[in-house]
XYZ file of C-alpha atoms in Angstrom:
639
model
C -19.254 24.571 1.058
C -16.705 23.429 4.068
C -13.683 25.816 4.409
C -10.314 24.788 4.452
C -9.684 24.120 8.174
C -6.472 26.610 9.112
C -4.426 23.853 10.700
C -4.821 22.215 7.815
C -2.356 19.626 6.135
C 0.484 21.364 3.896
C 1.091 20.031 0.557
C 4.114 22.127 -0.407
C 5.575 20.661 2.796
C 4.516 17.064 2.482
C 2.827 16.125 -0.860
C 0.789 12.870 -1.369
C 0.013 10.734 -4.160
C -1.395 7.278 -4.872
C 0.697 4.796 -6.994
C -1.265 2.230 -9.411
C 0.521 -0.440 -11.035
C -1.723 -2.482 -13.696
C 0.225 -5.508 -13.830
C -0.917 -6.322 -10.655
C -4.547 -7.019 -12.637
C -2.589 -10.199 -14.010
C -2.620 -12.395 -11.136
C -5.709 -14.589 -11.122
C -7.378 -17.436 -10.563
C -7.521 -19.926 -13.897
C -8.063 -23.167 -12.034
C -11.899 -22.715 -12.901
C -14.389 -20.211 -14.039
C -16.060 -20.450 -10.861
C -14.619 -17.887 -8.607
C -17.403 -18.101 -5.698
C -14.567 -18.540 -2.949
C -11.841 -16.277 -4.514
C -11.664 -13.545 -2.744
C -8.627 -12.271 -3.522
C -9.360 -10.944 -6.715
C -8.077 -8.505 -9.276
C -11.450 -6.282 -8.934
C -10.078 -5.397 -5.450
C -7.883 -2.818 -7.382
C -11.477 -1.373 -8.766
C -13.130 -1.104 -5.542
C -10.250 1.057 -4.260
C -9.901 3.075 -7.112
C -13.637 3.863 -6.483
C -12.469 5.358 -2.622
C -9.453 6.832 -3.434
C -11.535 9.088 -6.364
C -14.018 9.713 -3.870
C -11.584 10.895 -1.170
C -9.818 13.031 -3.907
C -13.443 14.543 -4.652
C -14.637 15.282 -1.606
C -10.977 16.971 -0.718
C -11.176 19.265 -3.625
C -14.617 20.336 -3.183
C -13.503 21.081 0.987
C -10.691 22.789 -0.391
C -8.323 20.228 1.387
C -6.110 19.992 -1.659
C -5.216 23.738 -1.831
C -2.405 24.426 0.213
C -2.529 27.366 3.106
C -0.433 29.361 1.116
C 0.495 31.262 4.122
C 1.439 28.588 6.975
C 3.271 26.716 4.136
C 5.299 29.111 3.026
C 5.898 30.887 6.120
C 6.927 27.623 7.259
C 9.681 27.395 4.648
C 11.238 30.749 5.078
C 11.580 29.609 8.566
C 14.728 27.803 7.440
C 15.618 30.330 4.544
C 17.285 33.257 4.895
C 14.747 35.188 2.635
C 12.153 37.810 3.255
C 8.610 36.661 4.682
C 5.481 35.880 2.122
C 2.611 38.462 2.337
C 0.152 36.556 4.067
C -2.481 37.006 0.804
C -0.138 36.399 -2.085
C -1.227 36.451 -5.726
C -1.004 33.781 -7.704
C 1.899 35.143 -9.713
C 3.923 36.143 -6.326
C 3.441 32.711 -4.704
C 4.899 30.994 -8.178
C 7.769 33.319 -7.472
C 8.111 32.809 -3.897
C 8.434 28.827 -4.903
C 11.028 30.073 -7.447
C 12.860 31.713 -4.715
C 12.537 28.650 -1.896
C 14.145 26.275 -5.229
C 11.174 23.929 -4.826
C 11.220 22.293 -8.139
C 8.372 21.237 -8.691
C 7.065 22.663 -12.138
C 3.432 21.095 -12.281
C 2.510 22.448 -8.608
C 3.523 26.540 -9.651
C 1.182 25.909 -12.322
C -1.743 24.180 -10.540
C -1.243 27.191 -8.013
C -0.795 29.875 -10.612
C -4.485 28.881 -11.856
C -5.528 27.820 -8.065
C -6.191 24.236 -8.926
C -4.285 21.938 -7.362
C -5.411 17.834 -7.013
C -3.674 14.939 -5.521
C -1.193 13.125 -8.188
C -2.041 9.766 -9.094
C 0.690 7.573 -10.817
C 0.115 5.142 -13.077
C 3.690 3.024 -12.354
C 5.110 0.565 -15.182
C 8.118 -0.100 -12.699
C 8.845 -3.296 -11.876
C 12.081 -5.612 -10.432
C 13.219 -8.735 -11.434
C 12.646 -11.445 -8.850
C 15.964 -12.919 -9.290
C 18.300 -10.151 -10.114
C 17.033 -7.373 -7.605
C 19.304 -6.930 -4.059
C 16.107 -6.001 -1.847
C 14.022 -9.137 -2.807
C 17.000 -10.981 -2.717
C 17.782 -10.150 0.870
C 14.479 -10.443 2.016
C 13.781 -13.970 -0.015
C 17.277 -15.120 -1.204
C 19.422 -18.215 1.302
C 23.171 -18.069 0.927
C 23.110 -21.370 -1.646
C 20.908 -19.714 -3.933
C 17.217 -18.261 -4.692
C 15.915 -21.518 -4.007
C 12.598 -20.358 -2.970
C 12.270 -17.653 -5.706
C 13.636 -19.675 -8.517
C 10.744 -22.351 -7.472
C 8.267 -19.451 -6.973
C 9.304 -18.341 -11.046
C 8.777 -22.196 -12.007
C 5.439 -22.271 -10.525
C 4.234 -19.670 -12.028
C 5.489 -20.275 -15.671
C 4.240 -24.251 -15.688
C 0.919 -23.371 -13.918
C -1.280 -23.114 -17.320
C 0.373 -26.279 -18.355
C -1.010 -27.612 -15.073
C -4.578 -26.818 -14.692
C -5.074 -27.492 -18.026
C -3.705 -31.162 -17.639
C -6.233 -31.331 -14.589
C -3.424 -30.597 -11.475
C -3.474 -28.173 -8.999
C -0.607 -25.307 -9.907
C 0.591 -25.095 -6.316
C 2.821 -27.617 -5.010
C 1.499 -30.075 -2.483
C 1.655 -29.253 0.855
C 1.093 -25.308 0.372
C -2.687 -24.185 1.019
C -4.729 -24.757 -2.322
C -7.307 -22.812 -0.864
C -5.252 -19.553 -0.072
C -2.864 -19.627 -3.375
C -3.271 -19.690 -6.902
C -1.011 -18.584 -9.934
C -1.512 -17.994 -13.420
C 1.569 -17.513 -15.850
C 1.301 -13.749 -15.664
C 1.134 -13.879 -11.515
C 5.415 -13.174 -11.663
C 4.404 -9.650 -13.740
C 1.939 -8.888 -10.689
C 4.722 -9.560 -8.578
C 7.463 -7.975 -9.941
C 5.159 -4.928 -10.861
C 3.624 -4.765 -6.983
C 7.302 -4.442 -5.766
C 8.146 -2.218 -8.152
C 5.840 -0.037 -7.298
C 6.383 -0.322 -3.978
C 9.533 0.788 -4.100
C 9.586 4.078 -6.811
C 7.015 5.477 -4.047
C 9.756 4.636 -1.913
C 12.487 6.541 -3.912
C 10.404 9.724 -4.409
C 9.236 9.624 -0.958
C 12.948 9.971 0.470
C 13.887 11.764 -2.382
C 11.377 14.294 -2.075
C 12.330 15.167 1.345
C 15.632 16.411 2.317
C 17.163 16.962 6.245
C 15.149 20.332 6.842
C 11.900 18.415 6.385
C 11.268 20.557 3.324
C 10.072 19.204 0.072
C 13.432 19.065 -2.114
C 13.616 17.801 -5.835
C 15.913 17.626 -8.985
C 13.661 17.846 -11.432
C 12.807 14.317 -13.771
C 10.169 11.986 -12.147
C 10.779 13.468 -8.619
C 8.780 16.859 -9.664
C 5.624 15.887 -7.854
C 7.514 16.490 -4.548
C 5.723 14.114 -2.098
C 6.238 13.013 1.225
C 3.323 10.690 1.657
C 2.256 7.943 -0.610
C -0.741 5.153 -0.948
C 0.392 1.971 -2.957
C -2.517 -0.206 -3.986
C -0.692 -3.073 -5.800
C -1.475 -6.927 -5.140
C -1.051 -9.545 -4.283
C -0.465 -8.556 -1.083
C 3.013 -9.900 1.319
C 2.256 -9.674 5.096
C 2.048 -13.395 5.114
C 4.915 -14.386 3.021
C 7.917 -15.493 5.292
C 11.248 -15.649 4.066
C 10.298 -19.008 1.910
C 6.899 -20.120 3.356
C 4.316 -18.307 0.604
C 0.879 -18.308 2.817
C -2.103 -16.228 2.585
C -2.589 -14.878 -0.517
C 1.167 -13.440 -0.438
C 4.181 -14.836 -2.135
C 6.561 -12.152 -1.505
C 6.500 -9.521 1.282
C 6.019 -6.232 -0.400
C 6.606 -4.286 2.868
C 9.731 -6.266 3.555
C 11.349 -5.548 0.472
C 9.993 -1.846 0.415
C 11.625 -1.478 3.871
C 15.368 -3.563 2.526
C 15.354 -1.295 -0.796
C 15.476 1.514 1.560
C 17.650 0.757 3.445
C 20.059 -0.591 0.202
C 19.685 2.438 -1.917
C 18.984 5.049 0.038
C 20.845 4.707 3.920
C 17.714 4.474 5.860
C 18.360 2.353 8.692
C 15.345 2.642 10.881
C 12.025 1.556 9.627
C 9.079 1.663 11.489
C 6.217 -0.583 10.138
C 2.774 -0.254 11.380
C 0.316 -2.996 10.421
C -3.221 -2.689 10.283
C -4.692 -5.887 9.124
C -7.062 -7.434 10.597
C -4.876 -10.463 10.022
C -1.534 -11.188 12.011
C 1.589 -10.148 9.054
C 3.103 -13.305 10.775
C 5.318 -13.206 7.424
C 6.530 -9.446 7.941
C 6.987 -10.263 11.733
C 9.348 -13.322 10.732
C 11.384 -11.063 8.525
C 11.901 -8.306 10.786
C 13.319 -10.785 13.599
C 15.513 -12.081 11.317
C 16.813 -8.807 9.942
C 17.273 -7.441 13.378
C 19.057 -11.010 14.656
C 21.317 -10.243 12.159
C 21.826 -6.893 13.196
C 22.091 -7.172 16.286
C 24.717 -9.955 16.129
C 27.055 -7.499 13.572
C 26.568 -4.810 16.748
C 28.148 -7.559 19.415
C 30.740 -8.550 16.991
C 31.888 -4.476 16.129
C 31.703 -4.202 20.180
C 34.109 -6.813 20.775
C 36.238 -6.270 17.589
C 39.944 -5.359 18.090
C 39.792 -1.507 18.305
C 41.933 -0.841 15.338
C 39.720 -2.274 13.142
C 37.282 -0.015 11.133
C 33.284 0.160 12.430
C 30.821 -1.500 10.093
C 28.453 -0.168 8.146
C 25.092 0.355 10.259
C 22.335 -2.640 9.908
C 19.147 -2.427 9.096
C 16.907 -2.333 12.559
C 13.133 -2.137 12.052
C 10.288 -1.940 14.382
C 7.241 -4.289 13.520
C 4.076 -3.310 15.125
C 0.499 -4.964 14.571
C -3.164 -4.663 15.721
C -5.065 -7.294 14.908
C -7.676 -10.363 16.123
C -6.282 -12.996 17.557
C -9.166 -15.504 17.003
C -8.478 -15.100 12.860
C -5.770 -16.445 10.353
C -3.100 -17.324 10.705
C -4.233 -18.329 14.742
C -7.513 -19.153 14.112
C -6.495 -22.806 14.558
C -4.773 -22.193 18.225
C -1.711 -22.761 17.188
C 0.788 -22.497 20.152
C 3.914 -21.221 18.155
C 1.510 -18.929 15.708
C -0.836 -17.350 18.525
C 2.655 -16.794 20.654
C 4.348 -15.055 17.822
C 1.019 -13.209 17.302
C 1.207 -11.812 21.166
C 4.664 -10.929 21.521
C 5.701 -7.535 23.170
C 9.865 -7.517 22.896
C 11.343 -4.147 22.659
C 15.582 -3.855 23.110
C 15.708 -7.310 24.079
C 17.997 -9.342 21.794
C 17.932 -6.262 19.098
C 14.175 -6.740 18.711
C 11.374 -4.013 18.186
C 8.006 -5.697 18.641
C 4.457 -5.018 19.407
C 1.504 -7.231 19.217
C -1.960 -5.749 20.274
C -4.743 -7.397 19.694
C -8.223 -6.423 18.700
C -11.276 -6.279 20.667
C -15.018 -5.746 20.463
C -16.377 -1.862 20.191
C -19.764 -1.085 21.071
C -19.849 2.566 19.938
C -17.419 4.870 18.212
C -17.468 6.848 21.193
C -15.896 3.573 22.799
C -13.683 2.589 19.873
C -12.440 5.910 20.156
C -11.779 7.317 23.507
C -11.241 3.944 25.130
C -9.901 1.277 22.761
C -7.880 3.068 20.536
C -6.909 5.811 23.103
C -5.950 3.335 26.014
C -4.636 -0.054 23.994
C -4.021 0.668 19.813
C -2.618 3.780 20.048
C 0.414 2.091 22.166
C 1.942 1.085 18.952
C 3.339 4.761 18.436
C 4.006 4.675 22.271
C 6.572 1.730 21.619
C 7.533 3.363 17.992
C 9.012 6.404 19.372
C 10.726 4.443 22.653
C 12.685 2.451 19.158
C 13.016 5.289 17.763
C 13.894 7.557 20.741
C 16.309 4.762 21.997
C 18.160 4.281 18.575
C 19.024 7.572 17.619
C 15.894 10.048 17.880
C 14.442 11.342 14.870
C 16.536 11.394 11.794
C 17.404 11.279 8.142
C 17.455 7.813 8.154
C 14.271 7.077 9.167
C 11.033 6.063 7.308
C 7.597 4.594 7.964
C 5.807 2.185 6.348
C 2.374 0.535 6.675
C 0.934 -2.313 5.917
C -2.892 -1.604 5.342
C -5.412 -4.002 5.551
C -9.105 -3.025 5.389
C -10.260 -6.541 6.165
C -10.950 -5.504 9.987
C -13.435 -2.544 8.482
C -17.083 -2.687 9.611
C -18.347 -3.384 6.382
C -16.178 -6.595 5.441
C -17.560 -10.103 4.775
C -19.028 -11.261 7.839
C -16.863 -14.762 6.509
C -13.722 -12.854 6.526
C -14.561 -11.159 9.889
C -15.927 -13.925 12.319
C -14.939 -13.023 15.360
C -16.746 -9.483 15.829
C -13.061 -8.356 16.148
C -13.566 -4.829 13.803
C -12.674 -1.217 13.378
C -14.796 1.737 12.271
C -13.927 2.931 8.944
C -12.790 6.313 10.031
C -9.916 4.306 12.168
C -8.227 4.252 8.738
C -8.384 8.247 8.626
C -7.214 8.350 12.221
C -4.918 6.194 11.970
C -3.166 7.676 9.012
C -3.089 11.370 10.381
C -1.619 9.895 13.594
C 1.470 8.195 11.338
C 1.723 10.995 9.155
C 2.123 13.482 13.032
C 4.377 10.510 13.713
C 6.421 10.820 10.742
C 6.482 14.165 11.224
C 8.363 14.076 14.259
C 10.426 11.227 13.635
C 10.786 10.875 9.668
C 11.015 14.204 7.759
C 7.199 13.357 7.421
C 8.006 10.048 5.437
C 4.680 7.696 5.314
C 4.476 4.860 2.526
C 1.553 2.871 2.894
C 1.044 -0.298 1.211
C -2.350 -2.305 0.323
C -2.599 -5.575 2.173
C -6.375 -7.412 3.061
C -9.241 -6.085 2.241
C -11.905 -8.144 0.005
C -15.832 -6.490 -0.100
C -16.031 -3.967 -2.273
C -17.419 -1.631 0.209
C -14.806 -2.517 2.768
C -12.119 -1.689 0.462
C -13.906 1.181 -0.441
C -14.654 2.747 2.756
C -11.284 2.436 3.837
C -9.245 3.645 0.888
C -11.170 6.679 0.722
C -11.002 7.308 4.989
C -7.185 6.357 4.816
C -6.709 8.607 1.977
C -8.320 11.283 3.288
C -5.862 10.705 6.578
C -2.428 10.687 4.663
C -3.577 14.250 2.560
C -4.508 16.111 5.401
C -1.775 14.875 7.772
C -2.266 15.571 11.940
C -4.685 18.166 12.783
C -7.004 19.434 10.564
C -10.201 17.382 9.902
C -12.472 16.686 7.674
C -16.286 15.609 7.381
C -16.702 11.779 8.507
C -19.673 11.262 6.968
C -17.970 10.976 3.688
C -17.819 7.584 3.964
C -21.407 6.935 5.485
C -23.598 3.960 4.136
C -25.541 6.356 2.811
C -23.248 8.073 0.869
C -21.512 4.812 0.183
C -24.846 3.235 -1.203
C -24.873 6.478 -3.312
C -20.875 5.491 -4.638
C -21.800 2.351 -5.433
C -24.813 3.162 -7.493
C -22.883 5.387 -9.396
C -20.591 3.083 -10.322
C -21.806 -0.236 -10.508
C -21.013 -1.897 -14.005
C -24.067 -2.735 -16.085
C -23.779 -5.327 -18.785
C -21.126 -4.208 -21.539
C -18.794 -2.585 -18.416
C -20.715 0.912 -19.082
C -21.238 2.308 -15.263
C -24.923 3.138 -13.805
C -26.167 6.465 -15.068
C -29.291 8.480 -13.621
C -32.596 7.768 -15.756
C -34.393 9.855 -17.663
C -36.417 11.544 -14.577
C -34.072 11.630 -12.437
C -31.760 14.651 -11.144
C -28.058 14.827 -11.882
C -25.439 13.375 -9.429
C -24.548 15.404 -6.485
C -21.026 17.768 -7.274
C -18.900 15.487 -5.110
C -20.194 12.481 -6.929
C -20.169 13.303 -10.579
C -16.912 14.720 -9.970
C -15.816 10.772 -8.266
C -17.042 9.621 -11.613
C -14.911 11.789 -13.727
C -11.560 10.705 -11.689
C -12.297 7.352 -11.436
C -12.724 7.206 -14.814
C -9.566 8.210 -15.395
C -8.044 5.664 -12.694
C -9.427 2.746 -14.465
C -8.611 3.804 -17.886
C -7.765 0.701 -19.778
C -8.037 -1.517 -17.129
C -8.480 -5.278 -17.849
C -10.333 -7.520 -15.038
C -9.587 -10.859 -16.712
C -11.913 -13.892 -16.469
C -10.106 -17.200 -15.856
C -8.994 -19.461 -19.204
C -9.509 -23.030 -17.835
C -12.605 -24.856 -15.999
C -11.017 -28.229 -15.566
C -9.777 -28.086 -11.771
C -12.426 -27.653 -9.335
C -12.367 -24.237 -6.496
C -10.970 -25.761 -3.307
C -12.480 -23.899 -0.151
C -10.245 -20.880 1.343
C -9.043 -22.211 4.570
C -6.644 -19.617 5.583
C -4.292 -21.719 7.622
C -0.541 -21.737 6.939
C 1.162 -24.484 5.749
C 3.308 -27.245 7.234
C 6.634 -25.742 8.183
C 9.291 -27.357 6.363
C 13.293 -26.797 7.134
C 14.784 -25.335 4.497
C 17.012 -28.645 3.456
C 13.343 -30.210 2.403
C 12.030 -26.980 0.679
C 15.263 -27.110 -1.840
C 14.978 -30.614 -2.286
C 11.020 -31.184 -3.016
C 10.425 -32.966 -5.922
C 9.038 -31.402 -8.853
C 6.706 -33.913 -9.593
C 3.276 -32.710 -10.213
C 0.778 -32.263 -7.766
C -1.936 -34.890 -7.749
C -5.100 -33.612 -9.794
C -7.793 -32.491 -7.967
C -11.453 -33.903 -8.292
C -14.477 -32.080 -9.359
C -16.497 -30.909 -6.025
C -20.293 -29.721 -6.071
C -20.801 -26.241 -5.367
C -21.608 -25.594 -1.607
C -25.318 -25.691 -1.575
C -26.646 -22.000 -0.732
C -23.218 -20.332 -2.043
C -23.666 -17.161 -4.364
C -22.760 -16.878 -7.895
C -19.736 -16.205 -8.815
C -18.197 -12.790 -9.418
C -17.675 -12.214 -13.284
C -15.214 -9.509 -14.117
C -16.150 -7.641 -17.357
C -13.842 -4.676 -18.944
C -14.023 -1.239 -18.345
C -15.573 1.291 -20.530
C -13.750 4.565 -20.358
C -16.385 7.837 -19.544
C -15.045 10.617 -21.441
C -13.851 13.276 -18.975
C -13.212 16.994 -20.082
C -11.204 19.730 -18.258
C -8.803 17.210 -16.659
C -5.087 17.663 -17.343
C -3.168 14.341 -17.917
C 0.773 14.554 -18.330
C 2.820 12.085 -19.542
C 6.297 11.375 -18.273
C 8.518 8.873 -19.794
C 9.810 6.584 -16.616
C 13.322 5.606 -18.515
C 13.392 2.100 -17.595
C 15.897 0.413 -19.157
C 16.155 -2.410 -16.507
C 14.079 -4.500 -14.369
C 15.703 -2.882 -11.122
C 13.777 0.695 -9.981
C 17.060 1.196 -7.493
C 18.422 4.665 -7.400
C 21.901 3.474 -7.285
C 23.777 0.979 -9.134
C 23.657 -2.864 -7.679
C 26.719 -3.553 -10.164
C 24.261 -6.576 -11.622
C 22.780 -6.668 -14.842
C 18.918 -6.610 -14.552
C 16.487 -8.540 -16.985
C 15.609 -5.822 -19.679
C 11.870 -4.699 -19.419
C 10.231 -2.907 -21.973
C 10.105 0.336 -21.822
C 6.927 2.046 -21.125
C 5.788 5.695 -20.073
C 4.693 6.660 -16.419
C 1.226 8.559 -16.447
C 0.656 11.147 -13.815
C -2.474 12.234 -13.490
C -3.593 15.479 -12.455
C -6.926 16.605 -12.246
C -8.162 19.821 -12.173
C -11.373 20.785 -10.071
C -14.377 21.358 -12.265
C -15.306 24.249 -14.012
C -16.503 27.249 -12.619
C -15.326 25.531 -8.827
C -13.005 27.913 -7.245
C -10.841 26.391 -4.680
C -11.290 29.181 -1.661
């Protein structure tokens, strides 16, 4: 069995977890049954559930998720004033050194005290309410009112009422092909942002000036400084009022805002990996930094007894991705400029564009592509950074993470040859998290974006994973995520009829370790999760065309009419194109020897802000938070 590297990743000083949120199961497709060109689906959530369990897996059984006891604690008493750790500590004296170093964080003493110790995942219930919460509101609000987000509300609440009377639920003049709603589509929503942004709070909150993990006890236990979100649907393409892409609000965005609101961090850095152009996320950050920028003049040339303003929000925006696909696969000028723009200082803004190109080996990718061209978006990160303060409390880092540019997506989705190797997302997350390090107190949320084949989202979730536990320097074995060990996953857990997963045979040997163990804490993951099937077959399934709407100013947006969009007619099904995805429920695989702890969330509002906005929030029902913990299996000592 692979030994714990010793440079490897500390999780006393920078814990991560992965944040679940199962409302975002509720937005689908109910304009028909016939779901051959959705592929932005609720079993996305599924197929990254299956990486992320196979990442967490592989991790224990290489030891990854046991903490050098010695670097990380000698690492702490190098900002305390008490004695050194004996570098081979019992369990008993490291619970007591953690007692002494007032690291609250009561589940990790234990999980050390028995030498288990497994990533936390968090099953959120949080959620915001669209048209009461500051963050969305400054990302998605206009000074005369939430017109876009009060119309975004009203979609979604008259779009059963719509299909079902044979009309399309999106408004005319939006892309039919690229968004759908269903009534529950605002829970999605609200719960995706949500979650977004408790990752957010525990994230800062977990991690105090010295770069050590610090918590008060509550929710905040886990301690983390590093966090996976996979929520949908996903935001990169949602402007300020121009829904496009899949997204309807920009999860990111707000993450970034909420931040900034609640918590005084005025430098984000957001790194976005899509293979798709976050031409949404780019238009928001411009704006935001306009705005700054012009406040910064103003406080410049202000009278000089009159009190400095508070500090804006500035943000750097910086993207990889191909050039050829959506939102510019069309060639248009204003999109494919925005797409290439390098700006950084210049009128306040932050900005890198790089685009993707074609790899022949990972040798290539690697020490020429990624070395000489991708890698220049921490280059230009630390230059904002460096230029706007150097590292610092206020600081965090967010990315948007699409696996859409993987090898293994849909050759439909990827046309253009324009991909990355799937251990790019492992890379690519240890370089952030070295990034945050230095810059951030080790702060890294990352957020879901594209992704659509299962093994695509798969691949990557486990790789990027894998990349946020172990932080900069230590490594791990890259043929985790092979095809052949990824035809192996997806044996294992492809659904049979009835939702009951793919067992061996009779005459056949048991699963591999790594993989039975995926199986257990997967099946934990998906616990009561629903994969609905659509309600209505009257509308017919208008192709996916990926291109973003007609710009409108925002005079028309507020005043288009809310009549109801002509009915569509019934269309034959492309000849040649495969059946239809059907999404059946899950059947829970009892698991034995895992620990699962409930912790009541307390929300009492819609709003998951750590401060008060002095507004009343819709009430939400109150629901628990699950944490899961799970234990390595039995008789598997953790070296």
């Amino acid at each position: 069995m692979e030994k714990p590297s010793s440079t490897s990743g500390s999780l006393l000083r920078s814990g991560t977890a992965v944040y679940l949120q199962e409302a975002c199961l509720e937005h689908r497709y109910i304009r028909s049954r016939d779901t051959t060109n959705i592929v932005e689906r609720p079993e996305r959530i599924r197929a990254v559930k299956i990486g992320l369990a196979a990442a967490i897996a592989r991790l224990e059984f290489s030891g990854r998720l046991l903490p050098d006891t010695h670097e990380s604690i000698g690492q702490s008493q190098a900002n305390n004033t008490s004695a050194p750790v004996d570098p081979s500590p019992n369990p008993d004296e490291l619970v007591a050194a953690l007692g002494r170093l007032n690291i609250g964080i009561a589940p990790l003493k234990a999980s050390l005290a028995d030498k288990k110790h497994s990533l936390p995942v968090i099953k959120s219930s949080k959620a915001v309410n669209l048209l009461n919460d500051p963050a969305v509101k400054f990302v998605h609000g206009d000074i005369d009112g939430d017109i876009y987000l009060e119309k975004l509300v009203k979609w979604a609440r008259e779009s059963s009422d719509k299909v079902n009377n044979g009309e399309s639920e999106i408004p005319e003049g939006l892309a039919q092909g690229d968004l759908y709603l269903c009534p529950e589509s605002i829970n999605a929503i609200q719960g995706a942002i949500g979650t977004v942004c408790e990752a957010v709070d525990t994230v800062i909150q977990s991690t105090g000036p010295s770069g050590l993990l610090e918590t008060s006890g509550g929710v905040n236990d886990v301690g983390l400084g590093h966090a996976f979100v996979a929520v949908r649907p996903p935001g990169h393409h949602c402007g300020e009022d121009s829904p496009s892409g899949f997204c309807f609000v920009n999860n990111v965005a707000v993450g970034a805002v909420h931040a900034h609101l609640q918590h005084g961090i005025n430098r984000v850095v957001i790194f976005d990996i899509d293979l798709h152009h976050g031409n949404g996320t780019q238009s928001i950050v411009w704006q935001i930094n306009e705005e700054t920028y012009r406040k910064t003049l103003e406080s410049e040339y202000s009278p000089g007894d009159k009190p400095p303003s508070k500090p804006g929000l500035q943000i750097y925006y910086g993207s990889i991705h191909d050039i050829l696909s959506y939102p510019c696969e069309d060639g248009k000028m204003e999109l494919v400029q925005a797409a290439s723009v390098s700006i950084h200082g210049a009128h306040g803004q932050h900005i890198e564009n790089i685009h993707l190109q074609p790899y022949t080996s990972d040798e290539h990718f690697f020490d020429v592509l990624y070395h000489d061209s991708y890698s220049r978006l921490f280059a230009k990160a630390t230059d904002f950074l460096s230029t706007t303060g150097g590292p610092g409390d206020d600081v965090l880092v967010l990315i948007s993470c699409g696996f859409d540019a993987c090898e293994h997506e849909y050759p439909s989705m990827s046309r253009h040859n324009r991909k990355v190797p799937t251990s790019f997302y492992h890379r690519f997350a240890k370089d952030a998290c070295t990034f945050a390090d230095k810059f951030a107190r080790g702060r890294v949320v990352s957020v879901l974006e594209g992704g659509y084949s299962d093994r695509a989202l798969t691949s990557g979730a486990m790789a990027h994973l894998s990349g946020l536990a172990i932080g900069g320097g230590a490594k791990v074995d890259e043929t985790w995520w092979s095809v052949e060990n990824l035809i192996q996953l997806e044996k294992a857990t492809k659904k049979r009829k009835g939702g009951k997963q793919s067992l061996p045979g009779p005459n056949a040997s048991g699963p591999e370790p790594w993989l039975e163990r995926t199986l257990e804490i997967f099946s934990i993951m998906d616990a009561g999760s629903q994969y609905m099937t659509p309600s209505s077959s009257r509308a017919s399934v208008p192709p996916s065309t990926r291109t973003l709407r007609e710009r409108k100013p925002q005079s028309q947006l507020a005043n288009e009419s809310a009549d109801p969009s002509p009915s569509t007619s019934p269309a034959k099904k492309p000849k040649g194109a495969s059946k239809g995805r059907k999404s059946k429920g899950s059947e829970v695989v009892k698991v034995e020897d895992v620990d699962v702890e409930l912790l009541n969330a307390g929300v009492t509002d819609g709003s998951v802000s750590s401060k008060s906005d002095g507004e009343a929030a819709a009430e939400v029902k109150k629901l628990p938070r699950v944490i899961l913990r799970v234990n390595p299996p039995p008789g598997h000592d953790v070296a």
